[in-house]
Short mmCIF file of C-alpha atoms in Angstrom, two decimals:
data_model
loop_
_atom_site.label_atom_id
_atom_site.label_comp_id
_atom_site.label_asym_id
_atom_site.label_seq_id
_atom_site.Cartn_x
_atom_site.Cartn_y
_atom_site.Cartn_z
CA MET A 1 20.24 -18.27 -97.18
CA GLU A 2 20.30 -18.60 -93.15
CA SER A 3 22.04 -21.36 -91.85
CA THR A 4 20.24 -24.01 -90.10
CA LEU A 5 19.72 -23.93 -86.41
CA PRO A 6 21.86 -26.69 -84.93
CA THR A 7 19.33 -29.04 -83.00
CA GLN A 8 21.17 -28.97 -79.51
CA PRO A 9 24.91 -27.09 -79.81
CA GLU A 10 27.29 -27.45 -77.26
CA LEU A 11 27.59 -24.17 -75.43
CA ASP A 12 31.24 -22.77 -75.35
CA HIS A 13 32.14 -21.18 -71.80
CA PRO A 14 34.32 -18.11 -72.02
CA ASN A 15 37.75 -18.52 -71.06
CA PRO A 16 37.50 -18.22 -66.88
CA THR A 17 40.44 -16.33 -66.83
CA THR A 18 38.63 -13.24 -68.36
CA SER A 19 35.37 -13.87 -67.90
CA LEU A 20 35.55 -14.55 -64.21
CA LEU A 21 36.62 -12.29 -61.04
CA SER A 22 40.21 -13.59 -59.80
CA PHE A 23 40.80 -13.17 -56.14
CA ASP A 24 44.72 -13.43 -55.05
CA SER A 25 45.05 -14.08 -51.90
CA ASP A 26 48.83 -14.42 -50.00
CA PRO A 27 50.19 -17.86 -49.81
CA TYR A 28 49.38 -19.80 -46.82
CA HIS A 29 52.00 -19.82 -43.95
CA PRO A 30 51.39 -22.68 -41.50
CA PRO A 31 51.79 -20.81 -37.80
CA THR A 32 54.71 -22.11 -35.66
CA ARG A 33 53.63 -25.03 -33.56
CA SER A 34 54.09 -24.80 -29.74
CA LYS A 35 53.94 -27.54 -27.10
CA PRO A 36 50.55 -28.25 -26.01
CA THR A 37 49.75 -27.69 -22.03
CA LYS A 38 47.77 -29.99 -19.95
CA LEU A 39 45.00 -27.43 -19.91
CA THR A 40 45.25 -27.46 -23.21
CA LEU A 41 44.74 -30.98 -23.68
CA ILE A 42 41.95 -31.02 -21.28
CA ALA A 43 39.93 -28.44 -23.14
CA ILE A 44 40.36 -30.39 -26.49
CA LEU A 45 39.12 -33.42 -24.88
CA LEU A 46 36.02 -31.85 -23.53
CA THR A 47 35.37 -29.84 -26.57
CA SER A 48 35.62 -33.54 -28.77
CA SER A 49 33.25 -34.75 -26.17
CA LEU A 50 30.65 -31.99 -26.42
CA LEU A 51 30.96 -32.20 -30.22
CA THR A 52 30.34 -35.99 -30.35
CA PHE A 53 27.32 -35.28 -27.93
CA ALA A 54 26.12 -32.75 -30.25
CA VAL A 55 26.40 -34.31 -33.55
CA GLY A 56 24.62 -37.50 -31.78
CA LEU A 57 21.66 -35.39 -31.34
CA ILE A 58 21.22 -34.03 -34.38
CA LEU A 59 21.75 -36.93 -36.32
CA GLY A 60 19.19 -39.03 -34.02
CA PHE A 61 16.39 -36.08 -34.93
CA ALA A 62 17.36 -36.26 -38.54
CA PHE A 63 16.84 -40.01 -39.33
CA HIS A 64 13.97 -40.42 -36.54
CA PRO A 65 10.96 -41.96 -38.41
CA GLY A 66 8.66 -38.78 -38.01
CA HIS A 67 11.18 -36.40 -39.21
CA LYS A 68 11.10 -34.96 -42.91
CA PRO A 69 14.42 -33.21 -44.01
CA ASP A 70 13.85 -29.59 -44.98
CA THR A 71 13.38 -29.53 -48.90
CA GLU A 72 11.99 -26.84 -50.50
CA TYR A 73 9.59 -27.42 -53.30
CA ARG A 74 7.56 -25.20 -55.83
CA ARG A 75 4.85 -23.39 -54.20
CA PRO A 76 1.04 -23.95 -55.17
CA LEU A 77 -0.85 -20.97 -56.75
CA THR A 78 -3.24 -19.45 -54.77
CA LYS A 79 -4.87 -16.85 -56.53
CA LEU A 80 -4.27 -17.65 -60.25
CA LYS A 81 -5.29 -20.43 -62.11
CA ASN A 82 -2.03 -20.44 -64.50
CA PRO A 83 1.48 -19.70 -64.14
CA VAL A 84 2.24 -15.84 -64.95
CA VAL A 85 5.65 -14.57 -66.13
CA ILE A 86 6.58 -10.81 -65.83
CA LEU A 87 10.25 -10.30 -67.46
CA VAL A 88 11.25 -7.33 -66.78
CA SER A 89 14.53 -5.42 -68.49
CA SER A 90 16.64 -2.80 -67.06
CA ASP A 91 18.79 -1.77 -70.10
CA GLY A 92 22.61 -1.36 -69.11
CA PHE A 93 22.20 -2.71 -65.60
CA ARG A 94 25.72 -3.61 -65.07
CA PHE A 95 26.23 -6.69 -62.53
CA GLY A 96 27.04 -4.69 -59.60
CA TYR A 97 25.27 -1.82 -59.72
CA GLN A 98 22.60 -3.72 -57.62
CA PHE A 99 25.11 -2.41 -54.69
CA LYS A 100 25.67 1.33 -55.79
CA ALA A 101 23.15 2.64 -53.24
CA PRO A 102 20.49 0.78 -50.91
CA THR A 103 17.94 -0.71 -53.29
CA PRO A 104 15.63 -2.31 -51.15
CA ASN A 105 13.00 -3.64 -53.42
CA ILE A 106 15.56 -5.58 -55.95
CA HIS A 107 16.93 -7.07 -52.93
CA ARG A 108 13.62 -8.13 -51.99
CA LEU A 109 13.56 -10.35 -55.10
CA ILE A 110 17.50 -11.27 -54.50
CA ASN A 111 16.89 -12.75 -50.56
CA ASN A 112 13.33 -14.10 -51.53
CA GLY A 113 14.61 -15.63 -55.32
CA THR A 114 17.36 -17.15 -57.12
CA GLU A 115 20.34 -14.71 -58.48
CA ALA A 116 23.12 -15.68 -61.08
CA GLU A 117 25.75 -14.96 -58.24
CA LEU A 118 28.13 -13.45 -60.73
CA GLY A 119 25.85 -12.25 -62.94
CA LEU A 120 23.96 -13.02 -66.20
CA ILE A 121 26.44 -13.70 -69.21
CA PRO A 122 24.97 -11.68 -72.68
CA VAL A 123 25.87 -12.71 -76.16
CA PHE A 124 28.16 -11.54 -78.41
CA PRO A 125 28.32 -8.68 -79.43
CA THR A 126 27.30 -7.05 -76.26
CA LEU A 127 24.88 -4.89 -78.05
CA THR A 128 20.76 -4.17 -77.18
CA PHE A 129 18.91 -5.23 -79.74
CA PRO A 130 21.31 -8.58 -80.30
CA ASN A 131 20.77 -9.71 -76.78
CA HIS A 132 17.31 -8.55 -76.07
CA TYR A 133 16.08 -10.69 -79.08
CA SER A 134 18.27 -13.57 -77.62
CA ILE A 135 16.67 -13.32 -73.98
CA VAL A 136 13.18 -14.24 -76.21
CA THR A 137 14.16 -15.98 -78.61
CA GLY A 138 16.83 -18.48 -76.91
CA LEU A 139 19.29 -17.86 -80.02
CA TYR A 140 22.20 -16.75 -80.80
CA PRO A 141 22.46 -13.85 -83.26
CA CYS A 142 23.69 -15.61 -86.18
CA TYR A 143 20.70 -17.65 -86.04
CA HIS A 144 17.91 -14.94 -84.99
CA GLY A 145 19.22 -12.59 -87.49
CA ILE A 146 19.37 -9.47 -85.41
CA ILE A 147 23.30 -9.24 -85.66
CA ASN A 148 23.91 -5.60 -84.54
CA ASN A 149 21.85 -2.81 -83.75
CA TYR A 150 22.27 -1.25 -87.38
CA PHE A 151 23.79 -3.42 -90.53
CA THR A 152 23.10 -3.65 -94.26
CA ASP A 153 21.75 -7.00 -95.92
CA PRO A 154 24.78 -7.98 -98.15
CA VAL A 155 21.85 -9.71 -100.81
CA SER A 156 19.43 -7.07 -101.18
CA ASN A 157 21.68 -4.04 -99.84
CA ASP A 158 18.59 -3.53 -97.63
CA LYS A 159 19.58 -1.49 -94.25
CA PHE A 160 18.31 -2.82 -90.74
CA SER A 161 17.73 -0.32 -87.99
CA MET A 162 16.04 -0.55 -84.35
CA ALA A 163 13.11 1.10 -86.09
CA ASN A 164 12.47 -1.68 -88.45
CA HIS A 165 9.73 -3.88 -87.72
CA ASP A 166 9.90 -5.85 -91.32
CA PRO A 167 9.45 -9.84 -90.18
CA LYS A 168 12.16 -10.70 -92.86
CA TRP A 169 14.96 -9.52 -90.42
CA TRP A 170 13.46 -10.93 -87.19
CA LEU A 171 14.03 -14.63 -87.27
CA GLY A 172 13.17 -17.68 -84.53
CA GLU A 173 10.38 -17.55 -82.53
CA PRO A 174 10.17 -14.85 -79.88
CA LEU A 175 8.37 -15.94 -76.16
CA TRP A 176 5.15 -13.86 -77.13
CA GLU A 177 4.56 -15.66 -80.50
CA THR A 178 4.90 -18.84 -78.62
CA VAL A 179 2.50 -18.08 -75.72
CA VAL A 180 -0.04 -17.05 -78.59
CA ASN A 181 0.79 -20.45 -80.53
CA HIS A 182 -0.49 -22.04 -77.15
CA GLY A 183 -3.88 -20.48 -77.36
CA GLU A 184 -2.52 -17.96 -74.31
CA THR A 185 -2.48 -14.35 -74.05
CA ALA A 186 1.19 -12.62 -74.03
CA ALA A 187 1.78 -8.45 -73.65
CA THR A 188 4.33 -6.46 -74.03
CA TYR A 189 5.25 -2.96 -73.12
CA PHE A 190 8.34 -2.44 -74.97
CA TRP A 191 10.78 -5.18 -75.85
CA PRO A 192 13.03 -5.28 -79.53
CA GLY A 193 11.02 -7.26 -82.17
CA SER A 194 7.92 -7.18 -80.02
CA GLU A 195 6.13 -4.82 -82.65
CA VAL A 196 7.31 -7.17 -85.68
CA LYS A 197 3.76 -8.54 -86.73
CA LYS A 198 5.09 -12.50 -87.44
CA GLY A 199 4.00 -15.56 -87.60
CA SER A 200 0.49 -15.92 -84.84
CA TRP A 201 1.67 -12.61 -82.95
CA THR A 202 -0.36 -9.65 -84.70
CA CYS A 203 0.82 -6.90 -82.11
CA PRO A 204 -2.44 -6.45 -80.35
CA GLN A 205 -3.29 -2.75 -79.42
CA LYS A 206 -4.55 -3.78 -76.15
CA TYR A 207 -1.55 -6.03 -75.36
CA CYS A 208 1.20 -4.78 -77.80
CA GLN A 209 2.54 -0.64 -76.63
CA ASN A 210 4.16 0.57 -79.64
CA TYR A 211 8.22 1.87 -78.34
CA ASN A 212 7.46 5.47 -77.31
CA GLY A 213 10.50 6.45 -74.87
CA SER A 214 9.04 9.55 -73.49
CA VAL A 215 6.28 7.31 -71.77
CA PRO A 216 7.12 7.55 -67.93
CA PHE A 217 7.95 4.72 -65.98
CA GLU A 218 5.38 4.99 -63.57
CA GLU A 219 2.90 4.70 -66.60
CA ARG A 220 4.45 1.49 -67.92
CA VAL A 221 4.52 -0.32 -64.65
CA ASP A 222 0.55 0.72 -64.02
CA THR A 223 -0.06 -0.42 -67.24
CA VAL A 224 1.17 -4.22 -66.78
CA LEU A 225 -0.67 -4.23 -63.43
CA SER A 226 -4.04 -3.13 -65.03
CA TYR A 227 -3.71 -6.69 -67.08
CA PHE A 228 -4.39 -8.54 -63.76
CA ASP A 229 -7.51 -6.35 -63.33
CA GLY A 230 -9.41 -8.12 -66.43
CA ASN A 231 -10.61 -11.52 -66.86
CA ASP A 232 -8.16 -12.10 -69.42
CA ILE A 233 -4.87 -12.23 -67.57
CA PRO A 234 -1.60 -12.44 -69.94
CA VAL A 235 0.41 -15.44 -68.88
CA PHE A 236 3.56 -13.60 -70.13
CA MET A 237 4.52 -9.73 -70.13
CA THR A 238 7.42 -7.95 -70.81
CA LEU A 239 8.57 -4.69 -69.13
CA TYR A 240 11.07 -2.36 -70.45
CA PHE A 241 12.92 0.68 -69.28
CA GLU A 242 15.64 2.48 -70.95
CA ASP A 243 17.56 3.19 -67.40
CA PRO A 244 20.58 3.32 -66.75
CA ASP A 245 21.95 2.49 -70.21
CA HIS A 246 20.70 6.13 -71.39
CA GLN A 247 23.14 7.65 -68.35
CA GLY A 248 25.70 5.34 -68.79
CA HIS A 249 26.72 5.95 -72.10
CA GLN A 250 26.88 9.81 -71.15
CA VAL A 251 28.78 9.18 -68.31
CA GLY A 252 30.19 6.01 -67.78
CA PRO A 253 29.27 3.56 -65.21
CA ASP A 254 31.03 5.10 -62.09
CA ASP A 255 29.31 8.32 -62.06
CA PRO A 256 26.68 9.52 -59.41
CA GLU A 257 23.97 10.00 -62.21
CA ILE A 258 24.29 5.94 -62.71
CA THR A 259 23.37 5.58 -58.92
CA ASP A 260 20.64 8.14 -59.26
CA ALA A 261 19.22 6.05 -62.35
CA VAL A 262 19.79 2.67 -60.29
CA VAL A 263 17.41 3.71 -57.47
CA ARG A 264 14.84 5.12 -59.83
CA ILE A 265 14.82 1.08 -60.89
CA ASP A 266 14.47 0.18 -57.78
CA ARG A 267 11.42 2.67 -56.94
CA MET A 268 9.65 1.13 -60.01
CA ILE A 269 10.54 -2.60 -58.76
CA GLY A 270 8.72 -1.41 -55.82
CA ARG A 271 5.77 -0.25 -57.34
CA LEU A 272 5.56 -3.26 -59.46
CA ILE A 273 5.66 -5.24 -56.28
CA GLU A 274 3.13 -3.18 -54.51
CA GLY A 275 0.76 -3.33 -57.20
CA LEU A 276 0.98 -7.30 -57.48
CA GLU A 277 0.44 -7.29 -53.42
CA LYS A 278 -2.56 -4.84 -53.54
CA ARG A 279 -4.15 -7.67 -55.73
CA GLY A 280 -3.13 -10.63 -53.67
CA VAL A 281 -1.19 -12.30 -56.50
CA PHE A 282 2.52 -11.20 -55.77
CA GLU A 283 3.63 -14.75 -54.44
CA ASP A 284 1.75 -16.31 -57.72
CA VAL A 285 3.11 -14.08 -60.16
CA THR A 286 6.67 -14.84 -61.36
CA VAL A 287 8.97 -11.78 -61.66
CA ILE A 288 12.55 -12.24 -63.54
CA MET A 289 14.46 -8.84 -63.57
CA VAL A 290 17.28 -9.06 -66.63
CA GLY A 291 19.67 -6.70 -68.14
CA ASP A 292 20.97 -6.99 -71.70
CA HIS A 293 24.57 -6.19 -71.28
CA GLY A 294 27.09 -4.26 -68.67
CA MET A 295 28.98 -1.06 -69.42
CA VAL A 296 32.37 0.29 -69.18
CA GLY A 297 34.22 3.98 -69.15
CA THR A 298 36.03 5.10 -72.41
CA CYS A 299 37.48 7.97 -73.20
CA ASP A 300 39.22 9.49 -75.93
CA LYS A 301 42.90 8.54 -75.13
CA LYS A 302 42.09 4.99 -75.51
CA LEU A 303 41.43 5.28 -79.01
CA ILE A 304 42.28 3.51 -82.33
CA PHE A 305 42.14 5.19 -85.59
CA LEU A 306 41.91 3.00 -88.88
CA ASP A 307 43.66 5.61 -90.84
CA ASP A 308 47.05 4.92 -89.18
CA LEU A 309 46.64 1.75 -90.55
CA SER A 310 47.01 3.04 -94.32
CA PRO A 311 50.92 2.04 -94.91
CA TRP A 312 49.57 -1.59 -94.70
CA VAL A 313 46.30 -1.10 -95.82
CA ASN A 314 43.66 1.65 -96.96
CA ILE A 315 40.35 1.13 -95.49
CA SER A 316 37.43 2.69 -97.48
CA ASP A 317 34.60 4.30 -95.61
CA ASN A 318 32.06 2.47 -97.72
CA TRP A 319 33.66 -0.75 -96.33
CA VAL A 320 32.91 -0.28 -92.59
CA GLN A 321 29.55 -1.17 -91.58
CA SER A 322 30.51 -0.59 -88.03
CA SER A 323 33.24 0.64 -86.10
CA THR A 324 32.88 0.75 -82.46
CA PRO A 325 33.31 -1.17 -80.11
CA LEU A 326 32.58 -3.92 -82.85
CA LEU A 327 34.78 -3.38 -85.91
CA ALA A 328 32.75 -5.15 -88.96
CA ILE A 329 34.27 -4.57 -92.33
CA ARG A 330 32.91 -5.89 -95.77
CA PRO A 331 35.37 -5.06 -98.52
CA THR A 332 34.03 -4.44 -102.12
CA GLU A 333 33.74 -7.71 -104.39
CA GLY A 334 37.09 -8.88 -105.71
CA VAL A 335 39.35 -7.46 -102.46
CA SER A 336 41.03 -10.28 -100.82
CA LEU A 337 39.63 -10.88 -97.34
CA LYS A 338 42.45 -12.67 -95.92
CA ASP A 339 45.01 -10.07 -97.15
CA VAL A 340 43.07 -7.37 -95.78
CA VAL A 341 43.01 -9.06 -92.09
CA THR A 342 46.85 -10.05 -92.70
CA LYS A 343 47.60 -6.43 -93.27
CA MET A 344 45.86 -4.84 -90.68
CA ASN A 345 47.15 -7.06 -87.85
CA GLU A 346 50.35 -6.56 -89.17
CA GLY A 347 50.12 -2.90 -88.84
CA LEU A 348 48.16 -3.36 -85.70
CA LYS A 349 51.30 -5.25 -84.31
CA SER A 350 53.85 -3.45 -85.65
CA GLY A 351 54.26 -0.81 -82.34
CA LYS A 352 53.89 1.97 -84.72
CA VAL A 353 49.80 2.67 -84.56
CA GLU A 354 48.65 3.89 -81.48
CA ASN A 355 47.06 1.41 -79.31
CA GLY A 356 47.31 -0.98 -82.27
CA ASP A 357 47.86 -3.83 -79.47
CA LYS A 358 44.62 -3.35 -77.99
CA LEU A 359 42.66 -4.51 -81.36
CA THR A 360 42.34 -7.77 -83.10
CA VAL A 361 41.30 -8.53 -86.52
CA TYR A 362 39.51 -11.79 -87.58
CA LEU A 363 37.73 -13.46 -90.35
CA LYS A 364 34.59 -14.17 -89.00
CA GLU A 365 35.04 -17.88 -89.51
CA ASP A 366 37.99 -17.69 -87.45
CA LEU A 367 36.65 -15.85 -84.16
CA PRO A 368 36.62 -17.87 -81.41
CA SER A 369 33.94 -20.49 -81.18
CA ARG A 370 32.42 -19.48 -78.02
CA LEU A 371 31.51 -15.99 -79.62
CA HIS A 372 28.92 -18.12 -81.87
CA TYR A 373 29.39 -15.17 -84.27
CA ALA A 374 30.09 -16.64 -88.04
CA ASP A 375 27.20 -18.72 -89.26
CA SER A 376 24.95 -15.91 -91.15
CA TYR A 377 25.50 -14.47 -94.22
CA ARG A 378 24.54 -10.92 -92.75
CA ILE A 379 27.48 -10.74 -90.51
CA PRO A 380 30.41 -9.17 -92.09
CA PRO A 381 33.58 -11.31 -93.24
CA ILE A 382 35.79 -9.26 -91.06
CA ILE A 383 35.42 -8.67 -87.69
CA GLY A 384 37.42 -6.56 -84.84
CA ILE A 385 37.53 -6.96 -81.40
CA PRO A 386 39.15 -4.34 -79.23
CA GLU A 387 40.47 -4.51 -75.80
CA GLU A 388 37.41 -3.44 -73.11
CA GLY A 389 37.16 0.09 -73.02
CA TYR A 390 38.85 1.06 -76.56
CA LYS A 391 37.01 2.49 -79.13
CA ILE A 392 37.71 2.37 -83.09
CA GLU A 393 37.61 5.43 -85.57
CA MET A 394 38.58 6.58 -88.92
CA LYS A 395 40.06 9.27 -88.36
CA ARG A 396 41.84 11.48 -85.98
CA SER A 397 39.59 14.55 -84.57
CA GLU A 398 39.63 16.94 -81.99
CA ASN A 399 36.70 15.65 -79.80
CA LYS A 400 37.84 14.75 -76.33
CA GLU A 401 34.96 12.98 -74.30
CA CYS A 402 34.46 10.65 -71.73
CA GLY A 403 31.43 8.09 -70.96
CA GLY A 404 30.82 4.70 -71.48
CA ALA A 405 29.83 1.89 -74.18
CA HIS A 406 29.07 -1.74 -74.24
CA GLY A 407 29.56 -4.05 -77.09
CA TYR A 408 32.65 -5.85 -76.48
CA ASP A 409 33.71 -9.38 -75.93
CA ASN A 410 31.09 -11.02 -73.53
CA ALA A 411 34.38 -12.34 -71.82
CA PHE A 412 34.73 -9.18 -70.16
CA PHE A 413 32.98 -9.17 -66.57
CA SER A 414 31.85 -5.29 -67.29
CA MET A 415 30.07 -6.70 -69.75
CA ARG A 416 27.82 -8.84 -67.58
CA THR A 417 24.53 -8.12 -66.37
CA ILE A 418 21.43 -9.37 -63.73
CA PHE A 419 19.45 -12.38 -63.55
CA ILE A 420 17.10 -12.08 -60.24
CA ALA A 421 14.02 -14.36 -60.24
CA HIS A 422 11.11 -14.42 -57.91
CA GLY A 423 8.05 -16.74 -57.83
CA PRO A 424 6.89 -19.84 -56.76
CA GLN A 425 9.02 -22.28 -58.54
CA PHE A 426 12.17 -20.41 -57.86
CA ALA A 427 14.32 -20.98 -54.42
CA ARG A 428 14.60 -18.60 -52.10
CA GLY A 429 17.88 -17.12 -51.20
CA ARG A 430 19.27 -19.07 -53.91
CA LYS A 431 22.54 -18.44 -56.06
CA VAL A 432 23.25 -20.27 -59.09
CA PRO A 433 26.43 -20.17 -61.22
CA SER A 434 26.35 -17.59 -64.17
CA PHE A 435 24.68 -18.36 -67.16
CA GLU A 436 24.02 -16.95 -70.92
CA ASN A 437 21.03 -15.45 -71.62
CA VAL A 438 20.08 -18.06 -74.45
CA GLN A 439 18.79 -20.06 -71.88
CA ILE A 440 16.01 -17.57 -70.64
CA TYR A 441 13.76 -18.75 -73.31
CA ASN A 442 13.43 -22.65 -72.21
CA LEU A 443 13.34 -21.40 -68.54
CA ILE A 444 9.93 -19.28 -69.22
CA THR A 445 8.73 -22.11 -71.21
CA SER A 446 9.12 -24.58 -68.40
CA ILE A 447 7.52 -22.17 -66.02
CA LEU A 448 4.43 -21.60 -68.14
CA ASP A 449 4.41 -25.23 -69.27
CA ILE A 450 4.16 -24.97 -72.98
CA LYS A 451 6.45 -26.54 -75.31
CA GLY A 452 8.92 -23.71 -77.02
CA ALA A 453 10.30 -23.66 -80.24
CA PRO A 454 13.90 -25.15 -81.51
CA ASN A 455 16.51 -22.87 -79.84
CA ASN A 456 20.05 -22.59 -78.82
CA GLY A 457 19.56 -23.30 -75.00
CA SER A 458 19.78 -26.15 -73.07
CA LEU A 459 16.73 -28.66 -72.79
CA THR A 460 17.64 -29.53 -69.15
CA PHE A 461 19.13 -25.99 -67.91
CA PRO A 462 15.53 -25.30 -66.20
CA GLN A 463 15.68 -28.49 -64.37
CA SER A 464 18.95 -27.18 -62.50
CA ILE A 465 17.39 -23.96 -61.52
CA LEU A 466 13.78 -24.19 -60.81
CA LEU A 467 12.29 -26.00 -57.91
CA PRO A 468 11.06 -29.51 -58.37
CA GLU A 469 7.57 -30.74 -57.71
CA PRO A 470 6.51 -31.68 -54.62
#
C-alpha cells in the first residue's frame, strides 16, 4: 500500500552550500585615511544640508494627507469573466538558458511579471515524468506514484513506462481533474499524466491531445489560442515543448544547438503572446512558464562501473532497475539489503574503483530527508546518488560519447529550471526566492479561486507570491 499523504509536511531545503551559487570576494581592506582639508569639510557640510532638505521634501510629500503610497494590487479582468491560466513547459530548460541568446519574448514575461530569481527547484529524482506530475499535483513522487520514468511494481511485477496510461500508476489529483471537479473546463496539449482517464477527468477529445512529438510547435500554440475563440474557454490549459531537453541529451548544455533551441522556444512564447494580444486577452490571462529540470554535461571519462565492485559484492543485472544517473537496486528476496549497501560503499571508498568516490549508496530510508524519496513501496530499497555529471554503467565498453543528463540530486544548481509568471495577480518585474515545484499546484488553484486536493505544498505559499486584492 502507498503511505498516507502528510497533511502539511515541513519542507526540507537543500544544503545552501550545494544548492545556491556562492560568490567569493576579496576581504575588505579599509582605505588609508588622510586628514580632511578645509574645502573637503565645506563640501561635506553643503552635501549634508542638501540631503536633509531633499529628505524633508520627500517625507513631506509621502505623508501628505492627499498622497497614496505606490502599492501594486492585482489587476482587474477587462475581457474575461474568470481567471485563466496557461501552464507552459519547456522540457529541460536549465536556469540560465534564458541568457544564452536574445530572448525578447521570454524577457517580456520576466520584465512584466514575476520570476524565481535563482530558478525553480525540481523534485528528486530530477527526471521528466516525476517532475511534470509533481508540478500538476503538488505531490512528491513517493506520494503521486511516478517515482521514475521507468520502474517495476515489486508486488504485481507490472512495469511502468512513459507510454503507460493505466490510472493505477497515477496517484493524487492533477490540476485538470481539480478544475473539472469544480465544474470548469480544462485543456491539455500534452503533459505527462493528462491522457490518463481518472476520476472526473475523461480526457475529452476536444480538450485533451494525445501525445505526438511530431506535431509542430506552432500547431500546438495555435490550438491553445483557438480555445479563446469559442464560448467555453478552459480556465486551465497546458502547453508542452520537448526542447531544449532533446538537444541537451545529445550535445550537453553548452552547445550552439541549445542556443538555437532556446531561440525557437522564445519564438513560440512570442507566438502565444501575439495570439493573446490579437484576441485582446493577454493582460487578463496568466501565463506561467516552467521547466521540469536542468541539464549537465556528461562524458565517458566520468564513468562508474558496477562490475568493478565484484571483489566486494556481485551486483546482478536483474537487481538494477535503473542505473544512471539514479541508481536503483532491488536485490532478490533473501539477500541482506544492509550488507549490499555496506559492501558497495566499502568498495567505492577503497580507492581501487575508478571514480568510486563519486557515488554514494543508501538504504532508501537513510537518504537525506530533503529528497522526500522513501515513503513508497515502489521505490527500490537501495538508491545510489552520483556526483554531478557522473554516469553509472554495469560493464566497461568502448563507447566514447559526450552529451548531457539530468536526474541528479536536486540540490545541484545545474538541475534548476525556470519559473516565470505573467498575469493580473503577479507583480511586474518582481524577483522571488527559489522554491520547489510542488508549490505550483496551490498557486494555480489560488489564482483560479478553487479548492485544491491535499498536497505537499504550503497552503500559505500563494500569499507570498501573488498580489493582494485591492
